[in-house]
Coordinates of N, CA, C and O in Angstrom, one line a residue:
M147 N 2.3 -25.2 -18.0 CA 1.0 -24.8 -17.6 C -0.1 -25.7 -18.3 O 0.0 -26.0 -19.5
S148 N -1.0 -26.2 -17.5 CA -2.0 -27.1 -18.0 C -3.0 -26.3 -18.9 O -3.1 -25.1 -18.8
E149 N -3.8 -27.1 -19.6 CA -4.8 -26.4 -20.5 C -5.8 -25.7 -19.6 O -6.2 -24.6 -20.0
Q150 N -6.2 -26.3 -18.5 CA -7.2 -25.6 -17.6 C -6.6 -24.3 -17.1 O -7.3 -23.3 -17.1
E151 N -5.3 -24.3 -16.7 CA -4.7 -23.0 -16.2 C -4.7 -22.0 -17.3 O -4.9 -20.8 -17.1
H152 N -4.3 -22.5 -18.5 CA -4.2 -21.5 -19.6 C -5.6 -20.9 -19.9 O -5.6 -19.7 -20.1
N153 N -6.6 -21.7 -19.9 CA -7.9 -21.1 -20.2 C -8.4 -20.2 -19.1 O -9.0 -19.1 -19.3
R154 N -8.0 -20.5 -17.8 CA -8.4 -19.7 -16.7 C -7.8 -18.3 -16.8 O -8.4 -17.3 -16.5
L155 N -6.5 -18.3 -17.3 CA -5.8 -17.0 -17.3 C -6.1 -16.2 -18.6 O -5.9 -15.0 -18.6
S156 N -6.6 -16.8 -19.6 CA -6.9 -16.1 -20.9 C -8.3 -15.6 -21.0 O -8.6 -14.7 -21.7
K157 N -9.2 -16.2 -20.2 CA -10.6 -15.8 -20.3 C -10.8 -14.6 -19.3 O -10.6 -14.8 -18.1
I158 N -11.3 -13.5 -19.8 CA -11.4 -12.3 -19.0 C -12.7 -12.3 -18.2 O -12.8 -11.9 -17.1
Y159 N -13.8 -12.7 -18.9 CA -15.1 -12.7 -18.2 C -15.6 -14.1 -18.0 O -15.4 -15.0 -18.8
T160 N -16.2 -14.3 -16.8 CA -16.7 -15.7 -16.5 C -18.2 -15.7 -16.3 O -18.8 -16.7 -16.2
R161 N -18.7 -14.5 -16.1 CA -20.2 -14.3 -15.7 C -20.5 -14.8 -14.3 O -21.7 -14.7 -13.9
T162 N -19.6 -15.4 -13.6 CA -19.9 -15.9 -12.3 C -20.2 -14.8 -11.3 O -20.8 -15.1 -10.2
G163 N -19.7 -13.6 -11.6 CA -20.0 -12.5 -10.6 C -21.1 -11.6 -11.0 O -21.4 -10.6 -10.4
D164 N -21.9 -12.0 -12.0 CA -23.0 -11.2 -12.5 C -24.1 -10.9 -11.5 O -24.8 -10.0 -11.6
K165 N -24.2 -11.8 -10.4 CA -25.2 -11.6 -9.4 C -24.6 -11.0 -8.2 O -25.3 -11.0 -7.1
G166 N -23.5 -10.4 -8.3 CA -22.9 -9.6 -7.1 C -22.1 -10.5 -6.2 O -21.8 -10.0 -5.0
T167 N -21.6 -11.6 -6.6 CA -20.8 -12.4 -5.7 C -19.5 -12.7 -6.4 O -19.3 -12.5 -7.6
T168 N -18.5 -13.1 -5.6 CA -17.2 -13.5 -6.2 C -16.6 -14.6 -5.4 O -17.1 -14.9 -4.3
G169 N -15.7 -15.3 -5.9 CA -15.1 -16.5 -5.3 C -13.8 -16.2 -4.6 O -13.0 -15.4 -5.0
L170 N -13.6 -16.9 -3.4 CA -12.3 -16.9 -2.7 C -11.6 -18.1 -2.9 O -12.2 -19.1 -3.4
G171 N -10.3 -18.1 -2.6 CA -9.5 -19.3 -2.8 C -9.9 -20.5 -2.0 O -9.5 -21.7 -2.3
D172 N -10.7 -20.4 -0.9 CA -11.2 -21.5 -0.2 C -12.5 -22.0 -0.7 O -13.3 -22.7 0.0
Q173 N -12.9 -21.6 -1.9 CA -14.1 -22.0 -2.6 C -15.4 -21.4 -2.2 O -16.5 -21.7 -2.7
R174 N -15.3 -20.5 -1.2 CA -16.5 -19.7 -0.8 C -16.9 -18.7 -1.8 O -16.0 -18.1 -2.4
R175 N -18.2 -18.5 -2.0 CA -18.7 -17.4 -2.8 C -19.2 -16.4 -1.8 O -20.0 -16.7 -0.9
V176 N -18.8 -15.1 -1.9 CA -19.2 -14.1 -1.0 C -19.6 -12.9 -1.8 O -19.3 -12.7 -3.0
S177 N -20.4 -12.0 -1.2 CA -20.8 -10.7 -1.8 C -19.6 -9.9 -2.2 O -18.6 -9.9 -1.5
K178 N -19.7 -9.2 -3.2 CA -18.6 -8.3 -3.6 C -18.4 -7.1 -2.7 O -17.4 -6.4 -2.7
T179 N -19.4 -7.0 -1.7 CA -19.2 -6.0 -0.6 C -18.7 -6.6 0.7 O -18.6 -5.9 1.7
H180 N -18.4 -7.9 0.7 CA -17.9 -8.6 1.8 C -16.6 -7.9 2.3 O -15.9 -7.4 1.5
E181 N -16.4 -7.9 3.6 CA -15.3 -7.2 4.2 C -14.0 -7.7 3.6 O -13.0 -6.9 3.4
R182 N -13.8 -9.0 3.4 CA -12.6 -9.5 2.8 C -12.4 -8.9 1.4 O -11.3 -8.6 1.0
I183 N -13.4 -8.9 0.6 CA -13.4 -8.3 -0.8 C -13.0 -6.8 -0.7 O -12.3 -6.3 -1.6
E184 N -13.6 -6.1 0.2 CA -13.3 -4.7 0.4 C -11.8 -4.5 0.7 O -11.2 -3.6 0.1
A185 N -11.3 -5.4 1.5 CA -9.8 -5.3 1.8 C -9.0 -5.7 0.6 O -8.0 -5.0 0.3
I186 N -9.4 -6.7 -0.2 CA -8.7 -7.0 -1.4 C -8.7 -5.8 -2.4 O -7.7 -5.5 -3.0
G187 N -9.8 -5.2 -2.5 CA -10.0 -4.0 -3.4 C -9.1 -2.9 -3.0 O -8.5 -2.2 -3.8
A188 N -9.0 -2.6 -1.7 CA -8.2 -1.5 -1.2 C -6.7 -1.8 -1.5 O -5.9 -1.0 -1.8
V189 N -6.3 -3.1 -1.3 CA -4.9 -3.5 -1.5 C -4.6 -3.4 -3.0 O -3.5 -2.9 -3.4
D190 N -5.6 -3.7 -3.9 CA -5.4 -3.6 -5.3 C -5.2 -2.1 -5.7 O -4.3 -1.8 -6.5
E191 N -6.0 -1.3 -5.1 CA -5.9 0.2 -5.4 C -4.5 0.7 -4.9 O -3.8 1.4 -5.6
L192 N -4.1 0.2 -3.7 CA -2.8 0.6 -3.2 C -1.7 0.2 -4.1 O -0.8 0.9 -4.4
N193 N -1.8 -1.1 -4.6 CA -0.7 -1.6 -5.6 C -0.7 -0.7 -6.8 O 0.3 -0.5 -7.4
T194 N -1.9 -0.3 -7.3 CA -1.9 0.5 -8.5 C -1.3 1.9 -8.3 O -0.5 2.3 -9.1
W195 N -1.5 2.5 -7.1 CA -0.8 3.8 -6.8 C 0.7 3.6 -6.7 O 1.5 4.4 -7.0
M196 N 1.0 2.4 -6.1 CA 2.5 2.1 -6.0 C 3.1 2.0 -7.4 O 4.2 2.5 -7.6
G197 N 2.4 1.4 -8.3 CA 2.9 1.3 -9.7 C 3.0 2.7 -10.3 O 4.0 3.0 -11.0
L198 N 2.1 3.6 -10.0 CA 2.2 5.0 -10.5 C 3.4 5.7 -9.9 O 4.1 6.4 -10.6
L199 N 3.6 5.5 -8.7 CA 4.7 6.1 -8.0 C 6.0 5.6 -8.6 O 6.9 6.4 -8.9
I200 N 6.1 4.3 -8.8 CA 7.4 3.8 -9.4 C 7.6 4.3 -10.8 O 8.7 4.6 -11.2
S201 N 6.5 4.4 -11.6 CA 6.6 5.0 -13.0 C 7.0 6.4 -12.9 O 7.8 6.9 -13.7
E202 N 6.6 7.2 -11.9 CA 7.0 8.6 -11.8 C 8.5 8.7 -11.4 O 9.1 9.6 -11.8
L203 N 9.0 7.7 -10.8 CA 10.5 7.7 -10.4 C 11.3 7.7 -11.7 O 12.4 8.3 -11.7
K204 N 10.8 7.1 -12.8 CA 11.6 7.1 -14.0 C 11.8 8.5 -14.6 O 12.7 8.8 -15.3
E205 N 10.9 9.4 -14.1 CA 11.0 10.8 -14.6 C 11.9 11.7 -13.7 O 12.3 12.8 -14.1
V206 N 12.2 11.2 -12.5 CA 13.0 11.9 -11.5 C 14.2 11.2 -11.2 O 14.3 10.4 -10.3
Q207 N 15.2 11.4 -12.0 CA 16.5 10.6 -11.9 C 17.1 10.7 -10.5 O 17.8 9.8 -10.0
L208 N 17.0 11.9 -9.8 CA 17.6 12.2 -8.5 C 17.2 11.1 -7.5 O 18.0 10.6 -6.8
M209 N 15.9 10.6 -7.5 CA 15.5 9.7 -6.5 C 15.4 8.2 -7.0 O 15.4 7.3 -6.2
R210 N 15.5 8.1 -8.3 CA 15.3 6.7 -8.9 C 16.3 5.7 -8.3 O 15.8 4.6 -7.9
H211 N 17.5 6.0 -8.3 CA 18.5 5.0 -7.8 C 18.3 4.6 -6.4 O 18.7 3.5 -6.0
R212 N 17.7 5.4 -5.5 CA 17.5 5.1 -4.1 C 16.2 4.4 -3.9 O 16.1 3.6 -2.9
L213 N 15.2 4.7 -4.6 CA 13.9 4.3 -4.3 C 13.3 3.1 -5.2 O 12.4 2.4 -4.7
Q214 N 13.8 3.0 -6.4 CA 13.2 2.1 -7.3 C 13.2 0.6 -6.8 O 12.1 0.0 -6.8
K215 N 14.3 0.1 -6.4 CA 14.4 -1.3 -5.9 C 13.5 -1.5 -4.7 O 12.7 -2.5 -4.7
P216 N 13.6 -0.7 -3.7 CA 12.7 -1.0 -2.5 C 11.2 -0.9 -2.9 O 10.4 -1.7 -2.4
L217 N 10.8 0.1 -3.7 CA 9.4 0.2 -4.1 C 9.0 -0.9 -4.9 O 7.8 -1.4 -4.8
E218 N 9.8 -1.4 -5.9 CA 9.4 -2.5 -6.7 C 9.2 -3.8 -5.8 O 8.3 -4.6 -6.1
S219 N 10.1 -4.0 -4.9 CA 10.0 -5.1 -4.0 C 8.6 -5.0 -3.2 O 7.9 -6.0 -3.0
I220 N 8.3 -3.8 -2.7 CA 7.1 -3.6 -2.0 C 5.9 -3.9 -2.9 O 4.9 -4.6 -2.5
Q221 N 6.0 -3.5 -4.2 CA 4.8 -3.8 -5.1 C 4.6 -5.3 -5.2 O 3.4 -5.7 -5.2
H222 N 5.6 -6.1 -5.3 CA 5.5 -7.5 -5.4 C 4.9 -8.1 -4.1 O 4.0 -9.0 -4.1
R223 N 5.3 -7.5 -2.9 CA 4.7 -8.0 -1.7 C 3.3 -7.6 -1.6 O 2.5 -8.3 -1.0
L224 N 2.9 -6.5 -2.1 CA 1.5 -6.1 -2.1 C 0.6 -7.1 -2.9 O -0.5 -7.4 -2.6
F225 N 1.2 -7.5 -4.0 CA 0.5 -8.5 -4.8 C 0.3 -9.8 -4.0 O -0.8 -10.5 -3.9
D226 N 1.4 -10.2 -3.3 CA 1.3 -11.4 -2.3 C 0.2 -11.1 -1.3 O -0.5 -12.0 -0.9
L227 N 0.2 -9.9 -0.8 CA -0.7 -9.6 0.3 C -2.2 -9.7 -0.2 O -3.0 -10.3 0.5
G228 N -2.4 -9.2 -1.4 CA -3.8 -9.4 -2.0 C -4.1 -10.9 -2.2 O -5.2 -11.3 -2.0
G229 N -3.1 -11.6 -2.6 CA -3.3 -13.1 -2.8 C -3.6 -13.8 -1.5 O -4.5 -14.7 -1.5
E230 N -2.9 -13.4 -0.5 CA -3.2 -14.0 0.9 C -4.6 -13.7 1.3 O -5.3 -14.5 1.8
L231 N -5.1 -12.5 1.1 CA -6.4 -12.1 1.4 C -7.4 -12.9 0.6 O -8.5 -13.3 1.1
A232 N -7.1 -13.2 -0.7 CA -8.0 -14.0 -1.5 C -8.0 -15.5 -1.2 O -8.9 -16.2 -1.7
M233 N -7.0 -15.9 -0.5 CA -6.9 -17.4 -0.2 C -6.9 -17.6 1.3 O -5.8 -17.8 1.9
P234 N -8.0 -17.5 1.9 CA -8.0 -17.7 3.4 C -7.4 -19.0 3.8 O -7.5 -20.1 3.1
G235 N -6.6 -19.0 4.8 CA -5.9 -20.2 5.3 C -4.4 -20.3 4.8 O -3.7 -21.1 5.2
Y236 N -4.0 -19.4 3.9 CA -2.7 -19.4 3.4 C -2.0 -18.1 4.0 O -2.6 -17.1 4.2
Q237 N -0.6 -18.3 4.2 CA 0.1 -17.1 4.6 C 1.3 -16.9 3.6 O 2.1 -17.7 3.4
L238 N 1.2 -15.7 3.0 CA 2.3 -15.3 2.1 C 3.1 -14.2 2.7 O 4.3 -14.1 2.3
I239 N 2.5 -13.4 3.5 CA 3.3 -12.3 4.1 C 3.9 -12.8 5.4 O 3.2 -13.2 6.3
Q240 N 5.2 -12.7 5.5 CA 6.0 -13.2 6.6 C 6.5 -12.0 7.5 O 6.6 -10.9 7.0
A241 N 6.8 -12.3 8.7 CA 7.3 -11.3 9.7 C 8.6 -10.7 9.1 O 8.8 -9.5 9.3
S242 N 9.4 -11.5 8.4 CA 10.6 -10.9 7.8 C 10.3 -9.8 6.8 O 11.2 -8.9 6.7
F243 N 9.2 -9.8 6.2 CA 8.9 -8.7 5.2 C 8.6 -7.4 6.0 O 9.0 -6.4 5.5
V244 N 8.0 -7.6 7.2 CA 7.8 -6.4 8.1 C 9.2 -5.8 8.5 O 9.4 -4.6 8.5
T245 N 10.1 -6.8 8.9 CA 11.4 -6.4 9.3 C 12.1 -5.6 8.2 O 12.8 -4.6 8.4
D246 N 12.0 -6.1 7.0 CA 12.6 -5.5 5.8 C 12.1 -4.0 5.6 O 12.9 -3.1 5.4
L247 N 10.8 -3.9 5.8 CA 10.2 -2.5 5.7 C 10.8 -1.6 6.8 O 11.1 -0.4 6.6
E248 N 10.9 -2.1 8.0 CA 11.4 -1.4 9.1 C 12.9 -0.9 8.8 O 13.3 0.2 9.1
K249 N 13.7 -1.8 8.3 CA 15.1 -1.5 7.9 C 15.1 -0.4 6.9 O 15.9 0.6 7.0
T250 N 14.3 -0.5 5.9 CA 14.2 0.6 4.8 C 13.8 1.9 5.5 O 14.3 2.9 5.2
L251 N 12.7 1.8 6.3 CA 12.2 3.0 7.0 C 13.3 3.7 7.8 O 13.5 4.9 7.7
D252 N 14.0 2.9 8.6 CA 15.1 3.4 9.4 C 16.2 4.1 8.6 O 16.7 5.1 8.9
E253 N 16.5 3.4 7.5 CA 17.6 3.9 6.6 C 17.3 5.3 6.1 O 18.1 6.2 6.1
F254 N 16.0 5.5 5.7 CA 15.7 6.8 5.1 C 15.4 7.9 6.3 O 15.7 9.0 6.1
N255 N 14.8 7.4 7.3 CA 14.4 8.3 8.4 C 15.7 8.8 9.2 O 15.6 9.9 9.7
D256 N 16.7 8.1 9.3 CA 17.9 8.5 10.0 C 18.5 9.8 9.5 O 19.2 10.5 10.3
N257 N 18.3 10.1 8.3 CA 18.9 11.3 7.7 C 18.0 12.5 7.7 O 18.3 13.6 7.2
L258 N 16.8 12.3 8.3 CA 15.8 13.4 8.3 C 15.9 14.1 9.6 O 16.1 13.5 10.7
P259 N 15.7 15.5 9.6 CA 15.6 16.2 10.9 C 14.3 15.8 11.6 O 13.3 15.5 10.9
P260 N 14.2 15.9 12.9 CA 13.0 15.7 13.6 C 11.9 16.7 13.1 O 12.2 17.8 12.8
L261 N 10.7 16.2 13.1 CA 9.5 17.0 12.8 C 9.2 18.0 13.9 O 9.1 17.5 15.1
K262 N 9.0 19.2 13.6 CA 8.6 20.2 14.7 C 7.2 20.7 14.4 O 6.7 21.5 15.1
N263 N 6.7 20.3 13.2 CA 5.4 20.7 12.8 C 4.8 19.7 12.0 O 5.5 18.8 11.4
F264 N 3.4 19.7 11.8 CA 2.8 18.8 10.8 C 3.2 19.3 9.4 O 3.4 20.4 9.2
I265 N 3.2 18.3 8.5 CA 3.5 18.6 7.1 C 2.2 18.3 6.3 O 1.5 17.4 6.7
L266 N 2.1 19.0 5.2 CA 1.0 18.8 4.3 C 1.5 18.0 3.1 O 2.6 18.1 2.7
P267 N 0.6 17.2 2.5 CA 1.0 16.5 1.2 C 1.3 17.6 0.2 O 0.5 18.4 -0.2
G268 N 2.5 17.6 -0.2 CA 3.0 18.6 -1.2 C 4.5 18.6 -1.3 O 5.2 17.8 -0.9
G269 N 5.0 19.7 -2.0 CA 6.4 19.8 -2.2 C 6.8 19.5 -3.6 O 7.7 20.1 -4.2
S270 N 6.2 18.4 -4.1 CA 6.4 18.0 -5.5 C 5.4 16.9 -5.8 O 4.7 16.4 -5.0
R271 N 5.3 16.7 -7.1 CA 4.3 15.7 -7.6 C 4.7 14.3 -7.0 O 3.8 13.5 -6.5
L272 N 6.0 14.0 -7.0 CA 6.5 12.7 -6.5 C 6.2 12.6 -5.0 O 5.7 11.5 -4.6
A273 N 6.4 13.6 -4.3 CA 6.0 13.6 -2.8 C 4.6 13.4 -2.6 O 4.2 12.6 -1.7
C274 N 3.7 14.0 -3.5 CA 2.3 13.8 -3.4 C 1.9 12.3 -3.7 O 1.0 11.8 -3.0
Y275 N 2.6 11.7 -4.6 CA 2.3 10.3 -4.9 C 2.7 9.4 -3.7 O 2.0 8.5 -3.4
C276 N 3.8 9.8 -3.0 CA 4.1 9.0 -1.8 C 3.0 9.2 -0.8 O 2.6 8.2 -0.1
H277 N 2.5 10.4 -0.6 CA 1.4 10.6 0.3 C 0.1 9.8 -0.1 O -0.6 9.3 0.7
M278 N -0.2 9.7 -1.4 CA -1.3 9.0 -1.9 C -1.1 7.5 -1.5 O -2.1 6.9 -1.0
V279 N 0.1 6.9 -1.7 CA 0.3 5.6 -1.3 C 0.1 5.4 0.2 O -0.5 4.4 0.7
R280 N 0.6 6.4 0.9 CA 0.5 6.4 2.4 C -1.0 6.3 2.8 O -1.4 5.5 3.6
T281 N -1.8 7.2 2.3 CA -3.2 7.3 2.7 C -4.0 6.0 2.3 O -4.8 5.6 3.0
I282 N -3.7 5.5 1.1 CA -4.4 4.4 0.6 C -4.0 3.1 1.4 O -4.7 2.2 1.7
S283 N -2.7 3.1 1.8 CA -2.2 2.0 2.7 C -3.0 2.0 4.0 O -3.4 1.0 4.5
R284 N -3.2 3.2 4.5 CA -4.0 3.3 5.8 C -5.5 2.8 5.5 O -6.0 2.1 6.4
R285 N -6.0 3.2 4.4 CA -7.4 2.7 4.1 C -7.4 1.2 4.0 O -8.3 0.5 4.5
A286 N -6.4 0.6 3.3 CA -6.3 -0.8 3.1 C -6.2 -1.5 4.5 O -6.8 -2.5 4.8
E287 N -5.4 -0.9 5.4 CA -5.2 -1.4 6.7 C -6.6 -1.4 7.5 O -7.0 -2.4 8.1
R288 N -7.3 -0.3 7.3 CA -8.7 -0.3 8.0 C -9.6 -1.3 7.4 O -10.4 -1.9 8.2
R289 N -9.5 -1.6 6.1 CA -10.4 -2.6 5.5 C -10.0 -4.0 6.0 O -10.9 -4.8 6.3
V290 N -8.7 -4.2 6.2 CA -8.3 -5.5 6.7 C -8.7 -5.7 8.1 O -9.2 -6.8 8.5
I291 N -8.6 -4.6 8.9 CA -9.0 -4.7 10.3 C -10.6 -5.0 10.4 O -11.0 -5.8 11.2
A292 N -11.3 -4.3 9.5 CA -12.8 -4.5 9.5 C -13.1 -6.0 9.1 O -14.0 -6.6 9.7
A293 N -12.3 -6.6 8.2 CA -12.5 -8.0 7.9 C -12.2 -8.9 9.1 O -12.9 -9.8 9.4
K294 N -11.1 -8.6 9.8 CA -10.8 -9.3 11.0 C -11.8 -9.2 12.1 O -12.2 -10.2 12.7
E295 N -12.3 -8.0 12.3 CA -13.4 -7.7 13.3 C -14.7 -8.4 12.9 O -15.5 -8.7 13.8
A296 N -14.9 -8.7 11.6 CA -16.1 -9.4 11.1 C -15.9 -10.9 11.2 O -16.8 -11.7 10.8
G297 N -14.8 -11.4 11.8 CA -14.6 -12.8 12.0 C -13.7 -13.5 11.0 O -13.4 -14.7 11.0
E298 N -13.1 -12.7 10.0 CA -12.2 -13.3 9.0 C -10.8 -13.5 9.7 O -10.3 -12.7 10.4
A299 N -10.2 -14.7 9.4 CA -8.9 -15.0 9.9 C -7.9 -14.1 9.1 O -7.8 -14.3 7.9
I300 N -7.1 -13.3 9.8 CA -6.1 -12.5 9.1 C -4.8 -12.7 9.9 O -4.7 -12.6 11.1
N301 N -3.7 -13.0 9.2 CA -2.4 -13.2 9.8 C -1.8 -11.9 10.3 O -1.8 -10.9 9.5
P302 N -1.3 -11.9 11.5 CA -0.7 -10.6 12.0 C 0.3 -9.9 11.1 O 0.3 -8.7 11.0
P303 N 1.2 -10.7 10.5 CA 2.2 -9.9 9.7 C 1.6 -9.1 8.5 O 2.1 -8.1 8.1
L304 N 0.4 -9.6 8.0 CA -0.2 -8.9 7.0 C -0.7 -7.5 7.5 O -0.4 -6.5 6.8
M305 N -1.3 -7.4 8.6 CA -1.7 -6.1 9.2 C -0.5 -5.3 9.5 O -0.5 -4.1 9.3
Q306 N 0.6 -5.9 10.1 CA 1.8 -5.1 10.4 C 2.4 -4.6 9.2 O 2.9 -3.4 9.2
Y307 N 2.4 -5.3 8.1 CA 3.0 -4.9 6.8 C 2.4 -3.6 6.3 O 3.0 -2.6 6.0
L308 N 1.0 -3.6 6.3 CA 0.3 -2.4 5.9 C 0.6 -1.2 6.8 O 0.8 0.0 6.3
N309 N 0.7 -1.4 8.1 CA 0.9 -0.4 9.0 C 2.3 0.2 8.8 O 2.5 1.4 8.7
R310 N 3.4 -0.6 8.7 CA 4.7 -0.1 8.4 C 4.8 0.5 7.1 O 5.6 1.5 6.9
L311 N 4.1 0.0 6.1 CA 4.2 0.6 4.8 C 3.7 2.1 4.8 O 4.3 2.9 4.2
S312 N 2.6 2.3 5.5 CA 2.2 3.7 5.6 C 3.2 4.6 6.3 O 3.4 5.7 5.9
D313 N 3.9 4.1 7.3 CA 4.9 4.8 8.0 C 6.1 5.1 7.0 O 6.6 6.2 7.0
L314 N 6.5 4.1 6.3 CA 7.6 4.2 5.3 C 7.2 5.3 4.3 O 8.1 6.1 3.9
M315 N 6.0 5.3 3.8 CA 5.6 6.2 2.7 C 5.6 7.6 3.3 O 5.9 8.6 2.5
F316 N 5.3 7.8 4.5 CA 5.4 9.2 5.1 C 6.8 9.6 5.1 O 7.1 10.8 4.7
V317 N 7.7 8.8 5.5 CA 9.1 9.1 5.6 C 9.6 9.4 4.1 O 10.3 10.4 3.9
L318 N 9.3 8.5 3.2 CA 9.7 8.8 1.8 C 9.1 10.1 1.2 O 9.8 10.8 0.5
A319 N 7.9 10.4 1.6 CA 7.3 11.7 1.1 C 8.2 12.8 1.7 O 8.4 13.8 0.9
R320 N 8.6 12.7 2.9 CA 9.5 13.8 3.5 C 10.8 13.8 2.7 O 11.3 14.9 2.4
V321 N 11.4 12.7 2.5 CA 12.7 12.6 1.8 C 12.6 13.3 0.4 O 13.4 14.1 0.0
V322 N 11.6 12.9 -0.3 CA 11.4 13.4 -1.7 C 11.1 14.9 -1.7 O 11.7 15.6 -2.5
A323 N 10.2 15.3 -0.8 CA 9.9 16.7 -0.7 C 11.1 17.6 -0.4 O 11.3 18.6 -1.0
R324 N 11.9 17.1 0.5 CA 13.1 17.9 0.9 C 14.1 18.0 -0.3 O 14.9 18.9 -0.3
Q325 N 14.1 17.0 -1.2 CA 15.0 17.0 -2.3 C 14.4 17.7 -3.5 O 15.2 17.9 -4.5
S326 N 13.2 18.0 -3.5 CA 12.6 18.6 -4.7 C 11.6 19.7 -4.4 O 10.5 19.8 -4.9
G327 N 12.1 20.6 -3.6 CA 11.3 21.8 -3.4 C 11.0 22.1 -1.9 O 10.6 23.3 -1.6
G328 N 11.1 21.2 -1.0 CA 10.9 21.4 0.4 C 9.5 20.9 0.9 O 8.6 20.9 0.2
E329 N 9.5 20.6 2.2 CA 8.3 20.2 2.8 C 7.4 21.4 3.0 O 7.8 22.5 3.2
V330 N 6.1 21.1 2.9 CA 5.1 22.1 3.1 C 4.6 22.0 4.5 O 3.9 21.0 4.9
L331 N 4.9 23.0 5.4 CA 4.5 22.9 6.8 C 3.1 23.5 7.0 O 2.7 24.5 6.3
W332 N 2.4 22.8 7.8 CA 1.0 23.3 8.2 C 1.1 24.6 8.9 O 1.9 24.8 9.8
Q333 N 0.3 25.5 8.5 CA 0.2 26.8 9.2 C -1.2 26.8 9.9 O -2.2 26.9 9.2
Q334 N -1.1 26.8 11.2 CA -2.4 26.7 12.0 C -3.2 28.0 11.9 O -2.6 29.1 11.9
S335 N -4.5 27.9 11.7 CA -5.4 29.0 11.7 C -5.4 29.7 13.1 O -5.2 29.0 14.1
E336 N -5.7 30.9 13.1 CA -5.8 31.6 14.3 C -7.1 31.2 15.0 O -8.1 31.0 14.4
K337 N -6.9 31.0 16.3 CA -8.1 30.6 17.1 C -9.1 31.7 17.2 O -8.8 32.8 17.4
Q338 N -10.3 31.3 17.1 CA -11.4 32.3 17.1 C -12.4 31.9 18.3 O -12.6 30.7 18.5
K339 N -12.9 32.9 19.0 CA -13.8 32.6 20.0 C -15.2 32.4 19.4 O -15.5 33.1 18.4
I340 N -15.9 31.4 19.9 CA -17.2 31.1 19.3 C -18.3 31.7 20.2 O -18.3 31.7 21.3

């Protein structure tokens, strides 16, 4: 590591963002509310919740051996995804990563009974963490789409990855809930005449 790289990694504050802007990998300075920065922030939040979910697995031995490796791999890909968003013109998320998510999704979903009703986030704390990752993944996807609609170049596999991730987390929430207390089924309110 060069001296310049070492200093860059060890200095926590630079003061370059004090006026509300931040730098992208293509040397542009943009507002901290820029669509691309909003997407990066949502992915960062998503990665943080994924870390919490992985940490929670250590407390639940029943699921740890099945979920830890795939989730840790996903967490690394989320860091890549954030990096790709921060470096316009680079592609880190590949179509093969989407295929890997689909294989994992199919593996877990094949053993689940079909849904006959909507389910609520619940059943166990671990299932709720899966739902948190799912919903934040959807938000990150919306932020990425907003950046694309604002004219930012976004690689298709990046958007597909977030979409499949939210699907996978829905399936994992079901798997976890069924093994730790049961799924919470939505009970529709009685219809009232207005």
